[in-house]
Each structure stands twice: as C-alpha cells, then as structure tokens.
C-alpha cells in the first residue's frame, strides 16, 4: 500500500509490532480469543447476549453483552448519542445476582434503579479533557444517587443502562473504570494502598487484594478458605496470618461481563512476589529475606553509572545467551545461572564488549510469562535431525513449528505476573528460588562491568476474561483492560490491551518497576509499546525511581535508565484517549524512545515489503544495485539514497528536531523539516531523547536484511564490512544506541523475520565462530516468511553468505574499535542541542558542496567521520580544513581492521580518502 497515513506508515515500517501476534493466535489462546472481539475476554458474535443472559429482540440497541455506556465518575454517565430514544427516561439498574436480561423489549430480573438526568451542555470541560474520546459523541447524564456507600454497593454486581419504560429503546452493559477510580482509588485511598504480601514482626504476613466489585473474597491457604476483610472505602480486602513462604490463591466471587454471570474465580495474586511452577499458585515470599540474597548482595558494587545520552546497550535474550554455549554446564544452559559462569564463551564476549564501552545488557522479558512450560520435563523438542537437512529445506521450520508453544523458547511478550522472575529460566522454578537465581544473574552481569535493563510489557496481558491465565480481569473484571466503545477488550497490541490510564493499573506499573529496581537492583527499563501508556504514567515511573536512594532503598534511582517504543497506533493513536508516551511527546522528559528514522535509511525499505530486496544506504542502493525492480530507476534510486543520507544525518545529531543543516538538495533545514514518511524525522529536544539502532529482536537481523538486499555476488568479506558500517551509523550517533546480541558476530536467524516462537534452532546465538553464524538453518517459519521463500531459497545455498571464523572475529573486533571511539571521545556525548549544533556539521552536504551518493562526511569538534557505503574508494575534499592536520584515529590506526588503515588525509587540499565499504574516524592533530 503506497498511500498510507503517516501514522500507519510509520508503524508498519517500524516493526512487525507483534505481527508475531498474528501467529501467536495459533499458540496463545488469549490473543486468539480477544482478537475475535467480544465482551472482555469472551468470543461473542455482535448482537448476541453474553452467556447467562437471554437473547434480546431489540438488536444491538438492547444487547446486554455490550457495554456502550460509560460511568465515568460518581455523578456522571456518558451515553452515546446514537443509542436509544433520548426523550425517554434513562436509568442505571443494578443486580447483585446478575439476573438482568431483556425479554420482549423489557428488562427482567430484580435490581435497584438509579434514575439518570440529562445534563444540558453535555460533559464538562474537565471531563472532556480527561475522556477526550468521549467528548464528541456522548451526552452526559447525572446519577441521582449521591451517597458513596450506596454507589459502592451498586457496583458489586451487574450494572445495566436502559432507556425507555414500557418498551426499551436501549439496554446495554456499563463500563465502570471511571467511577471505580473516583470512588475507590482517588477518594478511598486505594491508590496509596500496599497490595500483595507484606511481612511484619515474627512470622505475621498480611495479604491485600484490590477487588472493589467483588461480593466476597476468601484466601485459599493451607488447605483452608480464610475470610478476608473488606475496607469499604478503598475496596481492598485483607487477611493476616502466619503465612511466610506459604502457597496461596484468592477465591473471588464477582460479576463477570465476559461470562454474563456472577462467577467464583480461584486466582493468583496480581502482586505476587513468588510463584509455583507454571504460575499455578502464589507464594507469600519476603523479598528481603537474607536467604534469597547471593553473597555480597547488600553491598553489591555496580559498574559506574552511565548517563542515558551515553548508554551503549546490548539487547539479549536469556535463553539465547547460553543455550548453545558448550562452555556452560549443560544444566545451566538457557538459565539465569549461565551469567555466573565467568569463563564461559558468552561471558568472555560480554566482558570484551564491556571493556570496549558497552554499558548495559538489555534482557528481553524476564518476568513471568505464559508461553513456555516452566518444568523442563514438560517441554518437547523437535523430533527431526535438523542439522542433517539441507540449508534451503522447508522441513526444519515445519518440524520446529510442531513443538512451538510446548518447547523451551519464546521471546516472552505474553505477561502473566509482572513482578516475579520467569520460571522457565530458573533451575528451580518452584517458589522463591528463582528470585535468588535472577539476583545471581544481575550480580554476574555487574561483575562483568555491565548494568542490567529489563524489557517490560505492561501494555497488555496474555489473556483477559475468564481465561485460566487471566489474572487481572478475573479479580476486577472490565477494569484493568482498555475497552472499545462496545465494551470489548482492545487488542491492537496483539493481546488484551491494559489501561495504564486507569489509576490502579497505572499504580501497578509504578509499583512493579520500583520492586524490580529495589529488590532486584535492575538498572533500567525498556517499555514495550510505550506509546500505549499515558505520558503521565511513564513520568510517574520516572519520579518514583528518582526518589530511590542508596541509604534507604539500596539503589540510586536517578541512575536508572528509561526508554521504550514510542510508536503511535491503535485506539490510542494521536492522543485520542490521553497524551501518549510517543516519540514526540516524550522528547525532553529524560525518557528515550527508539528512533526508526536512520534505521530504515540504513537498511532500506521496511519489514512488510513484498520484495525484501529494497535497498538502503548500507545495502547498496544506487551504488551497488541488485536486480530488484522495487528499487526503481537509477534516478529514483539516487534521489532516495540522498534522502536516506539526510535521515542518517538527522540520526547522527541525536534525531534533534531543531538541529539545522544543509540537506542533500542544498536547503537549510531543521531535523523536524526532513520528511520521514509524512512525519518529522527529527523529534528530539536534546541528546538522549532518541535511541539509535540498526537491528533488534524484531524483524530480520541486520545480517539477514543485508543478505536479502546486497547483490547475490557480494563476497563474505564485503558483507561483513557493510555490517560494520550499518552498526556504526547507530554507534557513532549522539545519544544512546542499542545493538542486537550477536550482530557484531554477523548473527543470522536464517532470514526469519519474526522469530518469537521459532525455537532454539532458528534463534541460536553462537559465541564460538566455528559453529557458524546461524545462516542456512533452513527456510524460516512459514507463517511470517513464506511469501519471501522464493527470495530466501537461493540465498540459503549461496556460499558467499557463509562467513568463516576469520570474518566473524574481524567484524566483532572492528565494531569494538568503533565502540571504543564512541565511548572515549567526549565529542559524542553532548549534553544539549545547542552543543550539538555548534559541534556537528556536514560540510559536503548538498549539490553545491559536491555531496556524493553513498558517502556521508561529518565534522564533530576535532573529529571527522567518513561513512563510505560505496564499493569504491572515495575522496572527500573539505575546503574549510585545508592546512589542518588530521590522522586516522589511533584506535583504528592500531585497530583490528587492516582496510581502514588504508584511509588517508592530505593536509594541503583538505582531502580525506577512505576505502570502499568503510567507516573511518579522523582526529585532528595537536
């Protein structure tokens, strides 16, 4: 599709955004269920009643399986203008037993009535500001009942909104999050309540659960059902006993819109601190128990903190890290404990990266997720002899898919409990031992000179409604998830979207992050799909972390990094429901967002291209064209390449919106004036707002993207050089950058675009170059890749795509040289946009300056950077530098790459000469 809106175009080019979810529907029933579109968590056909209610005869207007009316605060109901006869009496009807139904146009069943009075002028300005998506299409009705106690009682059962008397013109369920926040979270104090287990003197343990709509809650512990006491103001239920390290669940009796009846759910604690295997029961674990602390944990010395603008981050999957590392004990491969093996190949490689300047390891989700059996004995493995099959065979992927969902691998973007370590990475998944093992991992990384970042996924849950893996929605149905206009759970993120705009979901996010920071000494958080969070929620996280001190909390929260995916899409897009935590909105907040601008320019095209051979700056566009017609004519290629070069220049500035430079057309522009698919390329206010990267776990690895895009005859040596060049455009930018684990080792996933559930076979990460780089493990799994098989098949048998040890180790060493330059030269760490403007320029930008397609020359203080993506040697004459002395940077001059050492500089003419497919950094001589 060529004509996309800027928002959709950005989203589609940016990432598969859980295109994994389209496949995940096959293995994650939660996503499959909610994707059907139904009342929260249920799969219903529009116009039918929920289970347990009678079918209506009034069509969609009298459909109790929907929830089209929204009770937004204690005094106000928002009513769709197109729902029912507005001249007829309106009312809310509540029933503890859940027997309300529509028969023959009338409401049947007992219940209390709350008359509604239409409010002239509709919603107030304050209400419109808080609920912007309701401001244009909803009328306001005032609730007749004013007593908070009576209102709280009415909310503990089925709630229906009706219009009409003898014959109803409208009848629908009611969305309750707004009034629950007003009555319980804000006025009642639930926002400040301590939830989950708390430990007191001796063995006394208190357990607290927020369940304001529940009719009864009992604690299932020690084979007994213990009554819990309800605080009427806050809606928090509590019980106290001698329950330290005891298994428990809650038995919650509550009206469930998805079930259409009052249900009794046995459910784990949303604030669990420990779990039994496969999340069957919560365990009341005191995280401050000294038995759970590794030696020296309370005095753990962390590597020196790195400012966000200077962070160099390695993205890593815990199982990938050691699953194929034969220097790790077999029982510890794929586990937290592998990070304690100081002499393993993986840890030695991480120490090399740390010594070169990598500051953080970003771990893909390590909280409790639902897609992997946590006991090893419950897992299945592919039954084929995968290594004996041809490199271009479809048999490997078919065999791997047969056990997908039951093997030991998944990325883990399907959260079940947010604040407990994932059990499948633990040697002992039952109970609190996984806490100790996670802490061992953090300690191991810290001792290697690396701080730890967690990838957190608070934007959705693995399930909603009555699904057995649903936790939040079986405690407070219809509250924790974002609902559409009909009351169905929104699923734009792939699964059941949460609603951090609701007070108690926002509180859960903050409380969970603070727990990981205090109790596990996590040094940073990467928010998955952060644009689905309110900006206010992420800033609340930032404030809570900033308040942590070494003296009181054992950590300095101000040094904890925050960054995330600021994509703008779905039901919240364009600030439809709140001010989102998107790229532009987060600029200047101290929270970074991934920048896709330069990434797309480096690689070329996007992950959804029908033809994956669309080229970019680092893949030969115009200067080393492949035969794909998708690249266009030579003139079109040249024009697109020059525009890509502008995007990269903006990226090198740190994606600053106000950074002014001369673009490739000779115009004086700011970063915000450079087009990125209809959106501003530059959006940052200061260095550190945008995080640069060339590849990540989503989409093809950089090596695989280049495999598709570089001409088939490109040698292994030249492919390796383009890999370094692609990574360098991110590494040498102002602001933080991230690299996908193994990219410096030419990592391949055999061309798999979406390896979230592709097993160990396609996700293997080889620290030992003798085991290859992962290329040629068969055609990638069909669900996300089959359309590209005609392009992939000939590549998988191309010998030029199989790098040897010399090529792999040379690539890693050349990358580390550039990383050392980035982290030791102060010029790359500018603090303000004004400093970047004064220090960074592109002296050969534009036709008048003689800009060449495929070459970018940047001047940064006393450094000159030349990115030569062409196959040929290139000269770059900078008249302003005539008579000044420059030499290749000492770290490259004495570095690992013999080709870059052939770069030169002629003082008399101010001319830099750089070999093809090379990044050279020159430093001015004193």
Coordinates of C-alpha atoms in Angstrom, one line a residue, residues 171-722:
X171 CA -30.3 -1.6 27.1
X172 CA -26.6 -2.2 27.5
X173 CA -23.9 -3.0 30.0
X174 CA -21.9 -0.3 31.6
X175 CA -18.1 0.4 31.6
X176 CA -17.0 1.1 35.2
X177 CA -13.3 2.1 35.4
X178 CA -14.0 5.8 35.7
X179 CA -16.4 5.5 38.7
X180 CA -14.2 2.8 40.3
X181 CA -11.3 5.2 40.2
X182 CA -13.3 8.1 41.5
X183 CA -14.9 6.2 44.4
X184 CA -12.1 3.8 45.4
X185 CA -8.7 4.8 44.0
X186 CA -8.9 8.5 44.5
X187 CA -11.3 9.2 47.4
X188 CA -11.0 5.8 49.0
X189 CA -7.2 5.8 49.1
X190 CA -6.6 2.6 47.1
X191 CA -4.0 4.4 45.0
X192 CA -1.8 4.5 48.1
X193 CA -2.5 1.1 49.5
X194 CA 0.1 -1.5 49.9
X195 CA -1.1 -4.6 47.9
X196 CA 0.2 -8.1 47.8
X197 CA 2.1 -9.7 50.7
X198 CA 3.6 -7.7 53.5
X199 CA 5.7 -9.1 56.3
X200 CA 5.7 -8.0 59.9
X201 CA 7.5 -9.0 63.1
X202 CA 7.9 -12.6 63.6
X203 CA 6.0 -14.7 61.0
X204 CA 3.0 -12.5 60.6
X205 CA 2.1 -11.9 57.0
X206 CA -0.7 -9.7 55.6
X207 CA -2.1 -10.2 52.2
X208 CA -4.0 -7.4 50.4
X209 CA -6.0 -7.5 47.2
X210 CA -7.8 -4.7 45.5
X211 CA -11.2 -6.1 44.4
X212 CA -13.8 -3.3 44.8
X213 CA -16.5 -5.0 42.8
X214 CA -16.1 -8.4 44.4
X215 CA -19.0 -9.7 46.5
X216 CA -16.8 -12.0 48.6
X217 CA -13.0 -12.8 48.7
X218 CA -11.5 -15.7 50.6
X219 CA -7.9 -16.6 50.9
X220 CA -7.1 -20.2 49.9
X221 CA -4.1 -21.1 52.1
X222 CA -3.0 -24.3 53.9
X223 CA -6.0 -26.2 52.6
X224 CA -8.4 -23.7 54.1
X225 CA -10.6 -20.9 52.8
X226 CA -9.9 -17.9 55.1
X227 CA -12.3 -15.0 55.1
X228 CA -10.8 -11.7 54.1
X229 CA -11.9 -8.3 55.5
X230 CA -13.1 -5.6 53.0
X231 CA -12.2 -2.0 53.6
X232 CA -15.3 -0.2 52.2
X233 CA -13.6 3.0 51.3
X234 CA -10.7 1.6 49.3
X235 CA -12.2 -1.7 48.1
X236 CA -9.1 -3.5 49.4
X237 CA -9.5 -7.0 51.0
X238 CA -7.1 -8.1 53.7
X239 CA -6.2 -11.0 55.9
X240 CA -3.3 -11.6 58.3
X241 CA -1.7 -14.9 59.5
X242 CA 1.5 -16.9 59.8
X243 CA 1.9 -17.4 56.0
X244 CA 5.5 -16.7 55.2
X245 CA 6.6 -18.8 52.2
X246 CA 3.2 -20.4 52.1
X247 CA 1.3 -21.1 48.8
X248 CA -1.9 -19.2 48.3
X249 CA -4.6 -18.0 45.9
X250 CA -7.7 -15.8 46.2
X251 CA -11.2 -17.1 45.7
X252 CA -13.1 -14.1 44.3
X253 CA -16.8 -14.0 43.8
X254 CA -17.6 -11.3 41.3
X255 CA -19.9 -10.3 38.4
X256 CA -18.1 -11.1 35.1
X257 CA -19.3 -9.3 32.0
X258 CA -17.5 -11.9 29.8
X259 CA -19.2 -14.8 31.4
X260 CA -22.5 -12.9 31.8
X261 CA -23.0 -14.1 35.3
X262 CA -21.6 -14.0 38.8
X263 CA -18.6 -16.3 38.9
X264 CA -16.2 -17.5 41.6
X265 CA -12.6 -17.5 40.5
X266 CA -9.6 -19.1 42.1
X267 CA -6.9 -16.7 41.0
X268 CA -3.3 -15.9 41.9
X269 CA -2.2 -12.6 43.3
X270 CA -1.6 -9.8 40.8
X271 CA 1.1 -8.5 43.2
X272 CA 2.7 -11.9 43.6
X273 CA 6.3 -11.9 44.8
X274 CA 6.8 -15.6 44.0
X275 CA 5.0 -18.4 42.2
X276 CA 5.0 -22.1 41.9
X277 CA 5.8 -23.6 38.5
X278 CA 3.6 -22.6 35.6
X279 CA 2.1 -19.8 37.8
X280 CA -0.4 -22.1 39.4
X281 CA -0.2 -20.6 42.9
X282 CA 1.3 -17.5 44.5
X283 CA 3.9 -17.9 47.3
X284 CA 4.0 -15.4 50.1
X285 CA 7.7 -14.6 49.9
X286 CA 9.5 -11.8 51.7
X287 CA 12.0 -10.5 49.1
X288 CA 14.1 -9.0 51.9
X289 CA 14.7 -12.5 53.3
X290 CA 18.5 -12.9 53.6
X291 CA 18.2 -16.5 52.4
X292 CA 17.3 -15.1 48.9
X293 CA 20.4 -12.9 48.7
X294 CA 23.5 -14.0 46.9
X295 CA 26.8 -13.4 48.8
X296 CA 27.5 -9.7 48.9
X297 CA 24.1 -8.7 47.6
X298 CA 23.5 -5.9 50.1
X299 CA 27.0 -4.5 49.3
X300 CA 26.9 -5.2 45.5
X301 CA 29.2 -2.8 43.7
X302 CA 27.8 -1.8 40.4
X303 CA 29.7 -0.5 37.3
X304 CA 30.0 3.2 37.2
X305 CA 26.7 4.8 36.1
X306 CA 26.4 6.0 32.5
X307 CA 24.2 8.9 31.5
X308 CA 21.3 8.0 29.2
X309 CA 22.8 10.0 26.4
X310 CA 26.0 7.9 26.5
X311 CA 24.5 4.5 27.1
X312 CA 25.6 1.7 24.8
X313 CA 23.2 -1.2 25.1
X314 CA 23.4 -4.8 24.1
X315 CA 19.9 -6.4 23.7
X316 CA 20.0 -10.1 24.8
X317 CA 17.5 -13.0 25.2
X318 CA 18.3 -15.0 28.4
X319 CA 17.9 -18.4 26.8
X320 CA 19.7 -17.4 23.6
X321 CA 22.7 -16.3 25.6
X322 CA 23.7 -19.7 26.7
X323 CA 21.5 -22.4 25.1
X324 CA 24.2 -23.2 22.5
X325 CA 27.2 -22.3 24.6
X326 CA 29.1 -25.6 25.2
X327 CA 31.4 -23.9 27.7
X328 CA 28.4 -23.6 30.1
X329 CA 27.4 -26.6 32.2
X330 CA 24.5 -28.4 30.5
X331 CA 22.1 -28.0 33.4
X332 CA 22.6 -24.2 33.4
X333 CA 22.3 -23.5 29.7
X334 CA 19.4 -21.2 29.0
X335 CA 19.1 -20.2 32.6
X336 CA 19.9 -17.2 34.8
X337 CA 22.8 -19.1 36.3
X338 CA 24.6 -19.1 33.0
X339 CA 25.5 -15.5 33.7
X340 CA 27.5 -16.6 36.7
X341 CA 29.9 -18.8 34.6
X342 CA 32.7 -16.3 34.5
X343 CA 34.8 -18.2 32.0
X344 CA 32.1 -19.2 29.5
X345 CA 32.4 -18.1 25.9
X346 CA 29.3 -15.9 26.3
X347 CA 30.6 -14.1 29.5
X348 CA 34.0 -13.6 27.9
X349 CA 32.4 -12.0 24.9
X350 CA 30.3 -9.7 27.1
X351 CA 33.4 -8.7 29.1
X352 CA 35.1 -7.7 25.8
X353 CA 32.1 -5.6 24.9
X354 CA 32.1 -4.0 28.4
X355 CA 35.8 -3.2 28.1
X356 CA 35.1 -1.5 24.7
X357 CA 32.3 0.6 26.1
X358 CA 29.0 -1.3 26.3
X359 CA 27.4 -0.1 29.4
X360 CA 24.1 -2.1 29.7
X361 CA 22.7 -5.5 28.8
X362 CA 19.0 -5.2 27.9
X363 CA 17.3 -8.5 28.7
X364 CA 14.2 -9.5 26.7
X365 CA 11.2 -10.2 29.0
X366 CA 12.3 -11.9 32.2
X367 CA 9.0 -11.5 34.2
X368 CA 6.6 -14.4 34.5
X369 CA 5.1 -15.2 31.1
X370 CA 2.8 -17.9 29.9
X371 CA 4.1 -19.4 26.7
X372 CA 6.8 -21.8 27.9
X373 CA 6.3 -24.8 30.2
X374 CA 8.5 -23.9 33.3
X375 CA 9.4 -27.5 34.2
X376 CA 11.9 -29.0 31.8
X377 CA 10.2 -32.4 31.9
X378 CA 7.1 -30.8 30.5
X379 CA 8.8 -29.4 27.4
X380 CA 9.0 -31.0 24.0
X381 CA 11.8 -30.8 21.4
X382 CA 11.7 -31.2 17.6
X383 CA 12.0 -34.8 16.7
X384 CA 13.8 -34.3 13.4
X385 CA 17.6 -34.5 12.8
X386 CA 17.6 -30.8 11.9
X387 CA 21.3 -30.5 11.3
X388 CA 21.2 -33.1 8.6
X389 CA 18.6 -31.3 6.5
X390 CA 19.5 -29.1 3.5
X391 CA 20.1 -25.4 4.2
X392 CA 17.2 -24.4 2.0
X393 CA 14.7 -27.0 3.1
X394 CA 11.3 -26.3 4.4
X395 CA 11.4 -29.4 6.7
X396 CA 13.3 -27.7 9.6
X397 CA 10.7 -25.0 10.1
X398 CA 7.8 -27.5 9.8
X399 CA 9.5 -29.7 12.5
X400 CA 10.2 -26.7 14.8
X401 CA 6.6 -25.5 14.5
X402 CA 5.2 -28.8 15.6
X403 CA 6.5 -28.2 19.1
X404 CA 6.2 -24.4 19.2
X405 CA 4.4 -23.4 22.3
X406 CA 5.5 -26.6 24.1
X407 CA 9.3 -26.2 23.7
X408 CA 11.6 -24.1 25.9
X409 CA 11.7 -21.0 23.7
X410 CA 9.6 -17.8 23.4
X411 CA 10.6 -14.1 23.4
X412 CA 8.2 -13.7 26.4
X413 CA 6.0 -10.8 25.4
X414 CA 2.9 -12.5 27.0
X415 CA 3.0 -11.4 30.6
X416 CA 1.0 -13.2 33.3
X417 CA 2.6 -11.8 36.5
X418 CA 4.5 -8.6 36.2
X419 CA 6.7 -8.8 39.3
X420 CA 8.0 -12.3 39.5
X421 CA 11.0 -13.7 37.6
X422 CA 10.1 -16.1 34.8
X423 CA 10.3 -19.7 35.9
X424 CA 11.5 -21.3 32.7
X425 CA 14.9 -19.6 33.1
X426 CA 15.3 -20.9 36.6
X427 CA 16.9 -24.2 37.5
X428 CA 14.2 -24.5 40.2
X429 CA 11.0 -22.8 39.0
X430 CA 9.0 -23.6 42.1
X431 CA 8.8 -20.8 44.7
X432 CA 11.3 -18.1 45.6
X433 CA 14.5 -19.8 44.4
X434 CA 14.0 -18.1 41.1
X435 CA 14.4 -14.8 43.0
X436 CA 17.8 -15.9 44.1
X437 CA 18.8 -17.0 40.6
X438 CA 17.7 -13.8 39.0
X439 CA 19.8 -11.9 41.5
X440 CA 22.7 -14.1 40.7
X441 CA 22.3 -13.1 37.1
X442 CA 22.3 -9.4 37.9
X443 CA 25.4 -9.8 40.1
X444 CA 27.2 -11.8 37.3
X445 CA 26.5 -9.1 34.8
X446 CA 27.6 -6.3 37.2
X447 CA 30.8 -8.1 37.9
X448 CA 31.4 -8.2 34.1
X449 CA 31.2 -4.4 34.0
X450 CA 27.6 -4.3 32.8
X451 CA 24.4 -2.8 34.2
X452 CA 21.1 -4.6 33.6
X453 CA 18.0 -3.4 31.7
X454 CA 14.7 -5.2 31.8
X455 CA 12.3 -5.3 28.8
X456 CA 8.9 -4.8 30.5
X457 CA 5.5 -5.3 28.9
X458 CA 2.8 -3.6 30.9
X459 CA 0.8 -2.6 27.8
X460 CA -1.0 -6.0 27.5
X461 CA -1.6 -9.3 29.3
X462 CA -1.5 -12.8 27.9
X463 CA -5.3 -13.2 28.5
X464 CA -8.4 -11.5 29.7
X465 CA -11.9 -12.5 30.8
X466 CA -12.3 -16.0 32.2
X467 CA -9.3 -17.5 30.5
X468 CA -7.4 -19.5 33.1
X469 CA -4.3 -17.4 32.5
X470 CA -6.2 -14.2 33.1
X471 CA -5.2 -12.7 36.4
X472 CA -6.2 -9.1 36.5
X473 CA -9.6 -9.5 34.7
X474 CA -10.7 -12.3 37.0
X475 CA -10.1 -10.1 40.0
X476 CA -11.7 -6.8 38.8
X477 CA -13.5 -7.7 35.5
X478 CA -13.6 -4.9 33.0
X479 CA -11.2 -2.6 34.9
X480 CA -7.6 -3.3 34.1
X481 CA -8.0 -3.6 30.3
X482 CA -8.8 -0.9 27.8
X483 CA -12.3 -1.3 26.3
X484 CA -13.6 -0.1 23.0
X485 CA -16.9 1.7 22.5
X486 CA -18.9 -1.5 22.8
X487 CA -17.0 -2.7 25.9
X488 CA -14.8 -5.2 24.2
X489 CA -11.2 -5.5 25.1
X490 CA -9.0 -3.7 22.7
X491 CA -6.3 -5.9 21.1
X492 CA -4.2 -3.5 19.0
X493 CA -1.0 -4.6 20.7
X494 CA -1.7 -8.3 19.8
X495 CA -3.3 -9.4 23.0
X496 CA -5.6 -7.9 25.7
X497 CA -4.5 -4.2 26.0
X498 CA -4.2 -3.0 29.5
X499 CA -5.3 0.5 30.5
X500 CA -2.5 2.3 32.5
X501 CA -4.7 5.4 32.2
X502 CA -6.8 3.8 34.9
X503 CA -5.4 4.7 38.4
X504 CA -4.9 1.2 39.7
X505 CA -3.3 -0.2 36.5
X506 CA -1.0 2.9 36.5
X507 CA -0.2 2.1 40.1
X508 CA 0.6 -1.5 39.3
X509 CA 3.1 -0.3 36.6
X510 CA 4.8 2.0 39.1
X511 CA 4.8 -0.4 42.0
X512 CA 6.2 -3.2 39.8
X513 CA 9.0 -1.2 38.4
X514 CA 10.0 0.1 41.8
X515 CA 10.1 -3.5 43.1
X516 CA 12.4 -4.6 40.3
X517 CA 14.6 -1.7 41.0
X518 CA 14.8 -2.0 44.8
X519 CA 14.6 -5.8 45.2
X520 CA 16.5 -6.9 42.1
X521 CA 18.8 -4.0 41.6
X522 CA 17.7 -3.6 37.9
X523 CA 19.4 -0.6 36.3
X524 CA 17.0 0.3 33.6
X525 CA 13.7 -0.5 31.9
X526 CA 12.7 -0.7 28.3
X527 CA 8.9 -0.2 27.9
X528 CA 7.4 -2.4 25.2
X529 CA 4.9 -0.3 23.1
X530 CA 5.3 2.6 25.4
X531 CA 3.0 4.7 23.2
X532 CA 0.1 2.8 24.6
X533 CA 0.9 4.2 28.0
X534 CA 0.0 7.7 29.0
X535 CA 2.9 10.1 29.2
X536 CA 1.8 10.8 32.8
X537 CA 2.2 7.1 33.7
X538 CA 5.8 6.9 32.4
X539 CA 6.7 10.2 34.2
X540 CA 5.2 8.8 37.4
X541 CA 7.6 5.8 37.0
X542 CA 10.4 8.3 36.5
X543 CA 9.5 10.2 39.6
X544 CA 9.2 7.0 41.7
X545 CA 12.6 5.8 40.6
X546 CA 14.2 9.2 41.2
X547 CA 13.0 9.0 44.8
X548 CA 15.0 5.8 45.5
X549 CA 18.2 6.5 47.4
X550 CA 21.2 4.2 48.3
X551 CA 20.7 4.9 52.0
X552 CA 17.0 4.0 52.2
X553 CA 16.5 1.7 49.2
X554 CA 19.9 0.3 48.4
X555 CA 19.9 1.8 44.9
X556 CA 20.3 5.3 43.4
X557 CA 17.1 5.6 41.3
X558 CA 18.4 8.7 39.4
X559 CA 20.9 6.5 37.6
X560 CA 18.2 4.0 36.3
X561 CA 17.6 4.3 32.6
X562 CA 14.1 4.5 31.0
X563 CA 13.4 4.1 27.3
X564 CA 10.8 2.5 25.1
X565 CA 8.9 2.1 21.9
X566 CA 7.1 5.3 21.3
X567 CA 5.1 4.1 18.4
X568 CA 1.8 5.8 17.6
X569 CA -1.0 3.5 16.6
X570 CA -4.2 1.7 17.7
X571 CA -7.2 3.0 19.6
X572 CA -4.9 5.5 21.5
X573 CA -3.3 7.0 18.4
X574 CA -2.8 10.7 18.0
X575 CA -3.5 11.2 21.8
X576 CA -7.1 10.0 21.3
X577 CA -7.6 9.0 24.9
X578 CA -4.7 10.7 26.7
X579 CA -1.3 12.3 25.9
X580 CA 0.7 9.3 24.9
X581 CA 4.3 8.3 25.7
X582 CA 5.2 8.6 22.0
X583 CA 8.4 9.7 20.3
X584 CA 7.5 13.4 20.0
X585 CA 5.6 13.6 23.3
X586 CA 8.5 12.1 25.4
X587 CA 11.1 14.5 24.0
X588 CA 12.8 16.4 26.8
X589 CA 11.5 14.2 29.6
X590 CA 14.6 12.1 30.2
X591 CA 12.9 9.0 28.8
X592 CA 14.3 7.9 25.4
X593 CA 12.4 6.4 22.5
X594 CA 13.6 4.1 19.7
X595 CA 14.2 6.1 16.5
X596 CA 13.3 4.2 13.4
X597 CA 14.4 7.1 11.0
X598 CA 18.0 6.3 10.5
X599 CA 17.4 2.6 11.0
X600 CA 15.1 2.5 7.9
X601 CA 17.6 4.5 5.9
X602 CA 20.5 2.2 6.8
X603 CA 18.6 -1.0 5.9
X604 CA 16.3 0.3 3.2
X605 CA 12.6 -0.4 2.8
X606 CA 10.6 -1.9 5.6
X607 CA 9.7 -5.3 7.1
X608 CA 6.4 -5.5 5.2
X609 CA 7.9 -5.0 1.7
X610 CA 6.6 -7.7 -0.6
X611 CA 10.1 -7.7 -2.2
X612 CA 12.7 -7.8 0.6
X613 CA 15.4 -6.6 -1.7
X614 CA 14.6 -2.9 -1.4
X615 CA 18.0 -1.3 -0.6
X616 CA 19.2 1.4 1.6
X617 CA 22.4 3.3 2.5
X618 CA 24.2 0.3 4.0
X619 CA 22.8 -2.2 1.5
X620 CA 24.0 -0.8 -1.8
X621 CA 21.2 1.4 -3.0
X622 CA 22.2 3.2 -6.2
X623 CA 25.9 2.4 -5.7
X624 CA 25.8 -1.4 -5.8
X625 CA 22.3 -2.1 -7.1
X626 CA 20.6 -5.5 -7.0
X627 CA 18.3 -6.5 -9.8
X628 CA 15.0 -5.9 -7.9
X629 CA 12.6 -3.6 -9.8
X630 CA 11.3 -2.5 -6.4
X631 CA 14.3 -0.2 -6.2
X632 CA 13.2 1.9 -9.1
X633 CA 15.1 3.5 -11.9
X634 CA 18.7 4.7 -11.4
X635 CA 17.5 8.3 -11.0
X636 CA 14.9 7.2 -8.4
X637 CA 17.5 5.2 -6.5
X638 CA 19.9 8.2 -6.4
X639 CA 17.2 10.5 -5.1
X640 CA 16.0 8.0 -2.5
X641 CA 19.6 7.4 -1.4
X642 CA 20.3 11.1 -1.0
X643 CA 17.2 11.4 1.1
X644 CA 18.3 8.4 3.2
X645 CA 21.5 10.3 3.8
X646 CA 19.6 13.2 5.2
X647 CA 17.8 10.8 7.6
X648 CA 21.1 9.5 8.7
X649 CA 22.5 13.0 9.3
X650 CA 19.5 13.7 11.5
X651 CA 20.2 10.4 13.3
X652 CA 23.8 11.4 13.9
X653 CA 22.6 14.6 15.5
X654 CA 20.6 12.5 18.0
X655 CA 17.4 13.0 16.0
X656 CA 17.2 16.6 17.2
X657 CA 14.1 18.4 15.9
X658 CA 15.8 21.8 15.9
X659 CA 19.2 20.8 14.5
X660 CA 19.9 22.9 11.4
X661 CA 22.0 21.7 8.5
X662 CA 22.1 21.8 4.7
X663 CA 20.2 18.8 3.3
X664 CA 21.1 16.8 0.1
X665 CA 19.1 19.2 -2.0
X666 CA 21.0 22.2 -0.7
X667 CA 18.3 23.6 1.5
X668 CA 18.8 24.9 5.0
X669 CA 16.5 22.7 7.1
X670 CA 16.0 21.5 10.6
X671 CA 15.7 17.9 11.6
X672 CA 11.9 18.4 12.0
X673 CA 11.7 19.6 8.5
X674 CA 13.2 16.4 7.0
X675 CA 10.4 14.1 5.9
X676 CA 10.0 10.6 7.3
X677 CA 7.0 9.0 5.6
X678 CA 4.9 12.1 6.3
X679 CA 6.2 12.7 9.8
X680 CA 9.1 14.8 11.0
X681 CA 12.4 12.9 11.0
X682 CA 13.8 14.9 13.9
X683 CA 11.7 14.9 17.1
X684 CA 14.2 15.1 20.0
X685 CA 14.8 18.2 22.1
X686 CA 18.2 17.1 23.4
X687 CA 20.7 14.2 23.0
X688 CA 19.3 11.2 24.9
X689 CA 15.7 11.6 23.7
X690 CA 16.2 9.2 20.8
X691 CA 17.8 5.8 20.9
X692 CA 19.6 4.7 17.7
X693 CA 19.8 1.2 16.4
X694 CA 20.3 -0.8 13.2
X695 CA 18.6 -4.0 14.3
X696 CA 16.8 -5.6 17.3
X697 CA 14.9 -8.7 18.0
X698 CA 12.0 -7.6 15.8
X699 CA 12.4 -8.1 12.0
X700 CA 15.3 -9.6 10.3
X701 CA 18.7 -9.3 11.9
X702 CA 21.0 -6.8 10.1
X703 CA 23.0 -9.6 8.6
X704 CA 19.8 -11.2 7.2
X705 CA 18.5 -7.9 5.9
X706 CA 21.7 -7.3 4.1
X707 CA 21.6 -10.9 2.7
X708 CA 18.3 -10.1 1.0
X709 CA 19.4 -6.6 -0.2
X710 CA 23.1 -6.8 -1.2
X711 CA 23.7 -8.2 -4.7
X712 CA 23.9 -12.0 -4.6
X713 CA 27.6 -11.9 -5.7
X714 CA 28.7 -9.7 -2.8
X715 CA 31.6 -11.5 -1.1
X716 CA 31.6 -12.6 2.5
X717 CA 34.3 -10.0 3.3
X718 CA 32.2 -7.2 1.8
X719 CA 29.1 -8.3 3.6
X720 CA 31.0 -8.1 6.8
X721 CA 32.2 -4.6 6.1
X722 CA 28.7 -3.5 5.3

